[in-house]
Amino acid sequence: DVKVTQSSRYLVKRTGEKVFLECVQDMDHENMFWYRQDPGLGLRLIYFSYDVKMKEKGDIPEGYSVSREKKERFSLILESASTNQTSMYLCASSPRAGWDTDTQYFGPGTRLTVL
Amino acid sequence: AQSVAQPEDQVNVAEGNPLTVKCTYSVSGNPYLFWYVQYPNRGLQFLLKYITGDNLVKGSYGFEAEFNKSQTSFHLKKPSALVSDSALYFCAVREENNAGNMLTFGGGTRLMVKP
């Protein structure tokens, strides 16, 4: 089974702090994604990466950055956390080719609260 | 641009009755369509997808969905609902020529199955 893990299930930070959210997948997937989930808004794509050291902005990249130094790990960084970044953050991965190329596999999510 | 709409925030159904969760989409070319389910405090789990072929797609846990090109819909169905089906359901779409496997998600529909 594909496994996507996220470093924390719950996180509480203060305004202005630098926040790191880590995501690791064990299926050698090329593509990795970061979403935020807010009630009524569904999932919105923040950033995605289709290879090591490659990244592309999604729909709402402002206030976020990402890092992908290794294929299995994709980090989301909040340079200076703000209260409007309080949300559920979901990481996902998918293969670039093959029969399963379009299926994204999700981690359990990190619920971030910024005070 | 690709988009997807889930017109119902919540669907209520009695256990044993059939259920339908609605989804409509908009893409420029051929759509790839997905349903995901989210149980409380969990990440999203893949249910089923339509890429090509038969319009009726069968997925996990007895769910199925029907692709209707003329109505641009991909409604999720189950003949007999279970209380354990209560969860948040997301429809997602990707255009065939969308590089990077980026999905666009709907806002989600909460399914409540009552005993």
GROMACS .gro file of C-alpha atoms in nm:
model
  230
    1ASP     CA    1   0.000   0.000   0.000
    2VAL     CA    2   0.108   0.354  -0.068
    3LYS     CA    3   0.188   0.537   0.247
    4VAL     CA    4   0.206   0.912   0.282
    5THR     CA    5   0.301   1.041   0.624
    6GLN     CA    6   0.296   1.390   0.765
    7SER     CA    7   0.516   1.497   1.053
    8SER     CA    8   0.244   1.624   1.284
    9ARG     CA    9  -0.131   1.570   1.319
   10TYR     CA   10  -0.182   1.885   1.524
   11LEU     CA   11   0.037   2.193   1.547
   12VAL     CA   12  -0.006   2.519   1.734
   13LYS     CA   13   0.217   2.814   1.643
   14ARG     CA   14   0.228   3.184   1.715
   15THR     CA   15   0.194   3.464   1.465
   16GLY     CA   16   0.528   3.542   1.301
   17GLU     CA   17   0.685   3.202   1.364
   18LYS     CA   18   0.845   3.004   1.085
   19VAL     CA   19   0.661   2.676   1.040
   20PHE     CA   20   0.777   2.360   0.867
   21LEU     CA   21   0.533   2.088   0.759
   22GLU     CA   22   0.697   1.769   0.642
   23CYS     CA   23   0.559   1.502   0.411
   24VAL     CA   24   0.716   1.169   0.321
   25GLN     CA   25   0.595   0.907   0.073
   26ASP     CA   26   0.729   0.557   0.033
   27MET     CA   27   0.616   0.468  -0.320
   28ASP     CA   28   0.881   0.642  -0.528
   29HIS     CA   29   0.623   0.883  -0.671
   30GLU     CA   30   0.749   1.168  -0.886
   31ASN     CA   31   0.463   1.407  -0.814
   32MET     CA   32   0.392   1.556  -0.473
   33PHE     CA   33   0.134   1.815  -0.371
   34TRP     CA   34   0.043   2.042  -0.083
   35TYR     CA   35  -0.319   2.148  -0.031
   36ARG     CA   36  -0.505   2.338   0.234
   37GLN     CA   37  -0.857   2.239   0.327
   38ASP     CA   38  -1.109   2.489   0.461
   39PRO     CA   39  -1.480   2.431   0.524
   40GLY     CA   40  -1.689   2.503   0.217
   41LEU     CA   41  -1.385   2.571   0.001
   42GLY     CA   42  -1.274   2.214  -0.054
   43LEU     CA   43  -0.907   2.156  -0.123
   44ARG     CA   44  -0.697   2.430  -0.274
   45LEU     CA   45  -0.357   2.359  -0.424
   46ILE     CA   46  -0.070   2.553  -0.270
   47TYR     CA   47   0.232   2.407  -0.450
   48PHE     CA   48   0.324   2.094  -0.632
   49SER     CA   49   0.647   1.929  -0.738
   50TYR     CA   50   0.702   1.691  -1.027
   51ASP     CA   51   1.064   1.610  -0.951
   52VAL     CA   52   1.344   1.671  -0.705
   53LYS     CA   53   1.424   2.042  -0.675
   54MET     CA   54   1.133   2.125  -0.908
   55LYS     CA   55   0.828   2.316  -0.790
   56GLU     CA   56   0.528   2.488  -0.939
   57LYS     CA   57   0.285   2.732  -0.781
   58GLY     CA   58  -0.068   2.620  -0.734
   59ASP     CA   59  -0.376   2.835  -0.684
   60ILE     CA   60  -0.283   2.995  -0.350
   61PRO     CA   61   0.098   3.007  -0.308
   62GLU     CA   62   0.115   3.344  -0.131
   63GLY     CA   63   0.272   3.319   0.213
   64TYR     CA   64   0.411   2.971   0.148
   65SER     CA   65   0.724   2.815   0.004
   66VAL     CA   66   0.828   2.455  -0.053
   67SER     CA   67   1.138   2.241  -0.065
   68ARG     CA   68   1.203   1.910  -0.231
   69GLU     CA   69   1.562   1.798  -0.181
   70LYS     CA   70   1.484   1.427  -0.196
   71LYS     CA   71   1.228   1.241  -0.403
   72GLU     CA   72   1.039   1.103  -0.106
   73ARG     CA   73   1.014   1.425   0.094
   74PHE     CA   74   0.821   1.745   0.025
   75SER     CA   75   0.823   2.025   0.280
   76LEU     CA   76   0.584   2.317   0.313
   77ILE     CA   77   0.721   2.629   0.479
   78LEU     CA   78   0.529   2.919   0.627
   79GLU     CA   79   0.794   3.190   0.647
   80SER     CA   80   0.598   3.404   0.893
   81ALA     CA   81   0.280   3.238   1.010
   82SER     CA   82  -0.037   3.441   1.022
   83THR     CA   83  -0.378   3.367   1.172
   84ASN     CA   84  -0.535   3.332   0.827
   85GLN     CA   85  -0.311   3.032   0.768
   86THR     CA   86  -0.494   2.837   1.036
   87SER     CA   87  -0.620   2.539   0.838
   88MET     CA   88  -0.590   2.168   0.764
   89TYR     CA   89  -0.291   2.095   0.542
   90LEU     CA   90  -0.291   1.785   0.326
   91CYS     CA   91  -0.001   1.634   0.138
   92ALA     CA   92  -0.047   1.398  -0.157
   93SER     CA   93   0.166   1.207  -0.404
   94SER     CA   94   0.108   1.039  -0.739
   95PRO     CA   95   0.316   0.853  -0.995
   96ARG     CA   96   0.404   1.030  -1.318
   97ALA     CA   97   0.346   0.728  -1.540
   98GLY     CA   98   0.174   0.393  -1.536
   99TRP     CA   99  -0.178   0.271  -1.475
  100ASP     CA  100  -0.214   0.470  -1.153
  101THR     CA  101  -0.076   0.797  -1.280
  102ASP     CA  102  -0.387   1.002  -1.208
  103THR     CA  103  -0.459   0.881  -0.857
  104GLN     CA  104  -0.336   1.100  -0.575
  105TYR     CA  105  -0.261   0.938  -0.240
  106PHE     CA  106  -0.310   1.156   0.064
  107GLY     CA  107  -0.150   1.179   0.403
  108PRO     CA  108  -0.360   1.209   0.722
  109GLY     CA  109  -0.331   1.586   0.734
  110THR     CA  110  -0.187   1.842   0.975
  111ARG     CA  111  -0.427   2.069   1.155
  112LEU     CA  112  -0.238   2.394   1.207
  113THR     CA  113  -0.359   2.662   1.445
  114VAL     CA  114  -0.184   2.999   1.440
  115LEU     CA  115  -0.251   3.211   1.749
  116ALA     CA  116  -0.961   2.615  -1.706
  117GLN     CA  117  -1.103   2.322  -1.517
  118SER     CA  118  -1.364   2.346  -1.243
  119VAL     CA  119  -1.599   2.124  -1.049
  120ALA     CA  120  -1.913   2.193  -0.850
  121GLN     CA  121  -2.085   1.998  -0.576
  122PRO     CA  122  -2.422   2.171  -0.541
  123GLU     CA  123  -2.518   2.016  -0.206
  124ASP     CA  124  -2.335   2.095   0.115
  125GLN     CA  125  -2.506   1.804   0.288
  126VAL     CA  126  -2.705   1.499   0.188
  127ASN     CA  127  -2.919   1.312   0.440
  128VAL     CA  128  -3.033   0.957   0.375
  129ALA     CA  129  -3.175   0.674   0.583
  130GLU     CA  130  -2.975   0.355   0.620
  131GLY     CA  131  -3.070   0.104   0.354
  132ASN     CA  132  -3.192   0.368   0.107
  133PRO     CA  133  -3.007   0.454  -0.213
  134LEU     CA  134  -2.782   0.758  -0.205
  135THR     CA  135  -2.665   1.006  -0.466
  136VAL     CA  136  -2.401   1.274  -0.425
  137LYS     CA  137  -2.396   1.517  -0.716
  138CYS     CA  138  -2.101   1.654  -0.909
  139THR     CA  139  -2.080   1.862  -1.225
  140TYR     CA  140  -1.762   1.968  -1.401
  141SER     CA  141  -1.625   2.204  -1.662
  142VAL     CA  142  -1.316   2.136  -1.875
  143SER     CA  143  -1.191   2.236  -2.217
  144GLY     CA  144  -1.112   1.886  -2.337
  145ASN     CA  145  -1.174   1.535  -2.213
  146PRO     CA  146  -1.219   1.504  -1.836
  147TYR     CA  147  -1.060   1.270  -1.591
  148LEU     CA  148  -1.297   1.248  -1.294
  149PHE     CA  149  -1.245   1.127  -0.938
  150TRP     CA  150  -1.427   1.073  -0.612
  151TYR     CA  151  -1.252   1.081  -0.277
  152VAL     CA  152  -1.391   1.025   0.073
  153GLN     CA  153  -1.270   1.179   0.399
  154TYR     CA  154  -1.358   1.027   0.733
  155PRO     CA  155  -1.327   1.243   1.047
  156ASN     CA  156  -0.971   1.349   1.125
  157ARG     CA  157  -0.833   1.157   0.830
  158GLY     CA  158  -0.682   1.238   0.493
  159LEU     CA  159  -0.867   1.174   0.170
  160GLN     CA  160  -0.910   0.820   0.041
  161PHE     CA  161  -0.951   0.741  -0.327
  162LEU     CA  162  -1.289   0.585  -0.414
  163LEU     CA  163  -1.305   0.565  -0.792
  164LYS     CA  164  -1.214   0.736  -1.116
  165TYR     CA  165  -1.329   0.774  -1.474
  166ILE     CA  166  -1.064   0.806  -1.743
  167THR     CA  167  -1.221   0.645  -2.048
  168GLY     CA  168  -1.442   0.351  -2.138
  169ASP     CA  169  -1.766   0.252  -1.967
  170ASN     CA  170  -1.967   0.541  -1.833
  171LEU     CA  171  -2.052   0.347  -1.516
  172VAL     CA  172  -1.750   0.315  -1.290
  173LYS     CA  173  -1.742   0.089  -0.987
  174GLY     CA  174  -1.523   0.166  -0.691
  175SER     CA  175  -1.450   0.084  -0.330
  176TYR     CA  176  -1.708   0.009  -0.059
  177GLY     CA  177  -1.989  -0.058  -0.308
  178PHE     CA  178  -1.986   0.293  -0.457
  179GLU     CA  179  -2.027   0.365  -0.824
  180ALA     CA  180  -2.043   0.676  -1.037
  181GLU     CA  181  -2.192   0.751  -1.377
  182PHE     CA  182  -2.016   0.973  -1.627
  183ASN     CA  183  -2.264   1.175  -1.834
  184LYS     CA  184  -2.091   1.380  -2.100
  185SER     CA  185  -2.399   1.566  -2.222
  186GLN     CA  186  -2.485   1.681  -1.871
  187THR     CA  187  -2.119   1.722  -1.767
  188SER     CA  188  -2.193   1.526  -1.452
  189PHE     CA  189  -2.030   1.252  -1.250
  190HIS     CA  190  -2.270   1.166  -0.968
  191LEU     CA  191  -2.169   0.923  -0.696
  192LYS     CA  192  -2.419   0.651  -0.608
  193LYS     CA  193  -2.472   0.356  -0.381
  194PRO     CA  194  -2.776   0.125  -0.389
  195SER     CA  195  -2.801   0.083  -0.011
  196ALA     CA  196  -2.646   0.330   0.232
  197LEU     CA  197  -2.471   0.230   0.553
  198VAL     CA  198  -2.428   0.442   0.866
  199SER     CA  199  -2.054   0.393   0.819
  200ASP     CA  200  -2.076   0.575   0.483
  201SER     CA  201  -2.125   0.900   0.675
  202ALA     CA  202  -1.829   1.114   0.572
  203LEU     CA  203  -1.720   1.408   0.356
  204TYR     CA  204  -1.710   1.336  -0.017
  205PHE     CA  205  -1.506   1.527  -0.273
  206CYS     CA  206  -1.536   1.523  -0.649
  207ALA     CA  207  -1.228   1.621  -0.852
  208VAL     CA  208  -1.149   1.680  -1.219
  209ARG     CA  209  -0.844   1.707  -1.437
  210GLU     CA  210  -0.829   1.793  -1.805
  211GLU     CA  211  -0.673   1.523  -2.019
  212ASN     CA  212  -0.396   1.755  -2.137
  213ASN     CA  213  -0.323   1.905  -1.796
  214ALA     CA  214   0.041   1.835  -1.730
  215GLY     CA  215   0.146   1.763  -1.375
  216ASN     CA  216  -0.167   1.567  -1.282
  217MET     CA  217  -0.317   1.870  -1.109
  218LEU     CA  218  -0.665   1.806  -0.980
  219THR     CA  219  -0.932   2.065  -0.908
  220PHE     CA  220  -1.157   1.968  -0.616
  221GLY     CA  221  -1.514   2.060  -0.540
  222GLY     CA  222  -1.616   2.209  -0.208
  223GLY     CA  223  -1.722   1.874  -0.064
  224THR     CA  224  -2.056   1.721   0.032
  225ARG     CA  225  -2.121   1.588   0.378
  226LEU     CA  226  -2.317   1.262   0.369
  227MET     CA  227  -2.517   1.179   0.679
  228VAL     CA  228  -2.669   0.831   0.694
  229LYS     CA  229  -2.913   0.785   0.979
  230PRO     CA  230  -3.010   0.450   1.128
   0.00000   0.00000   0.00000
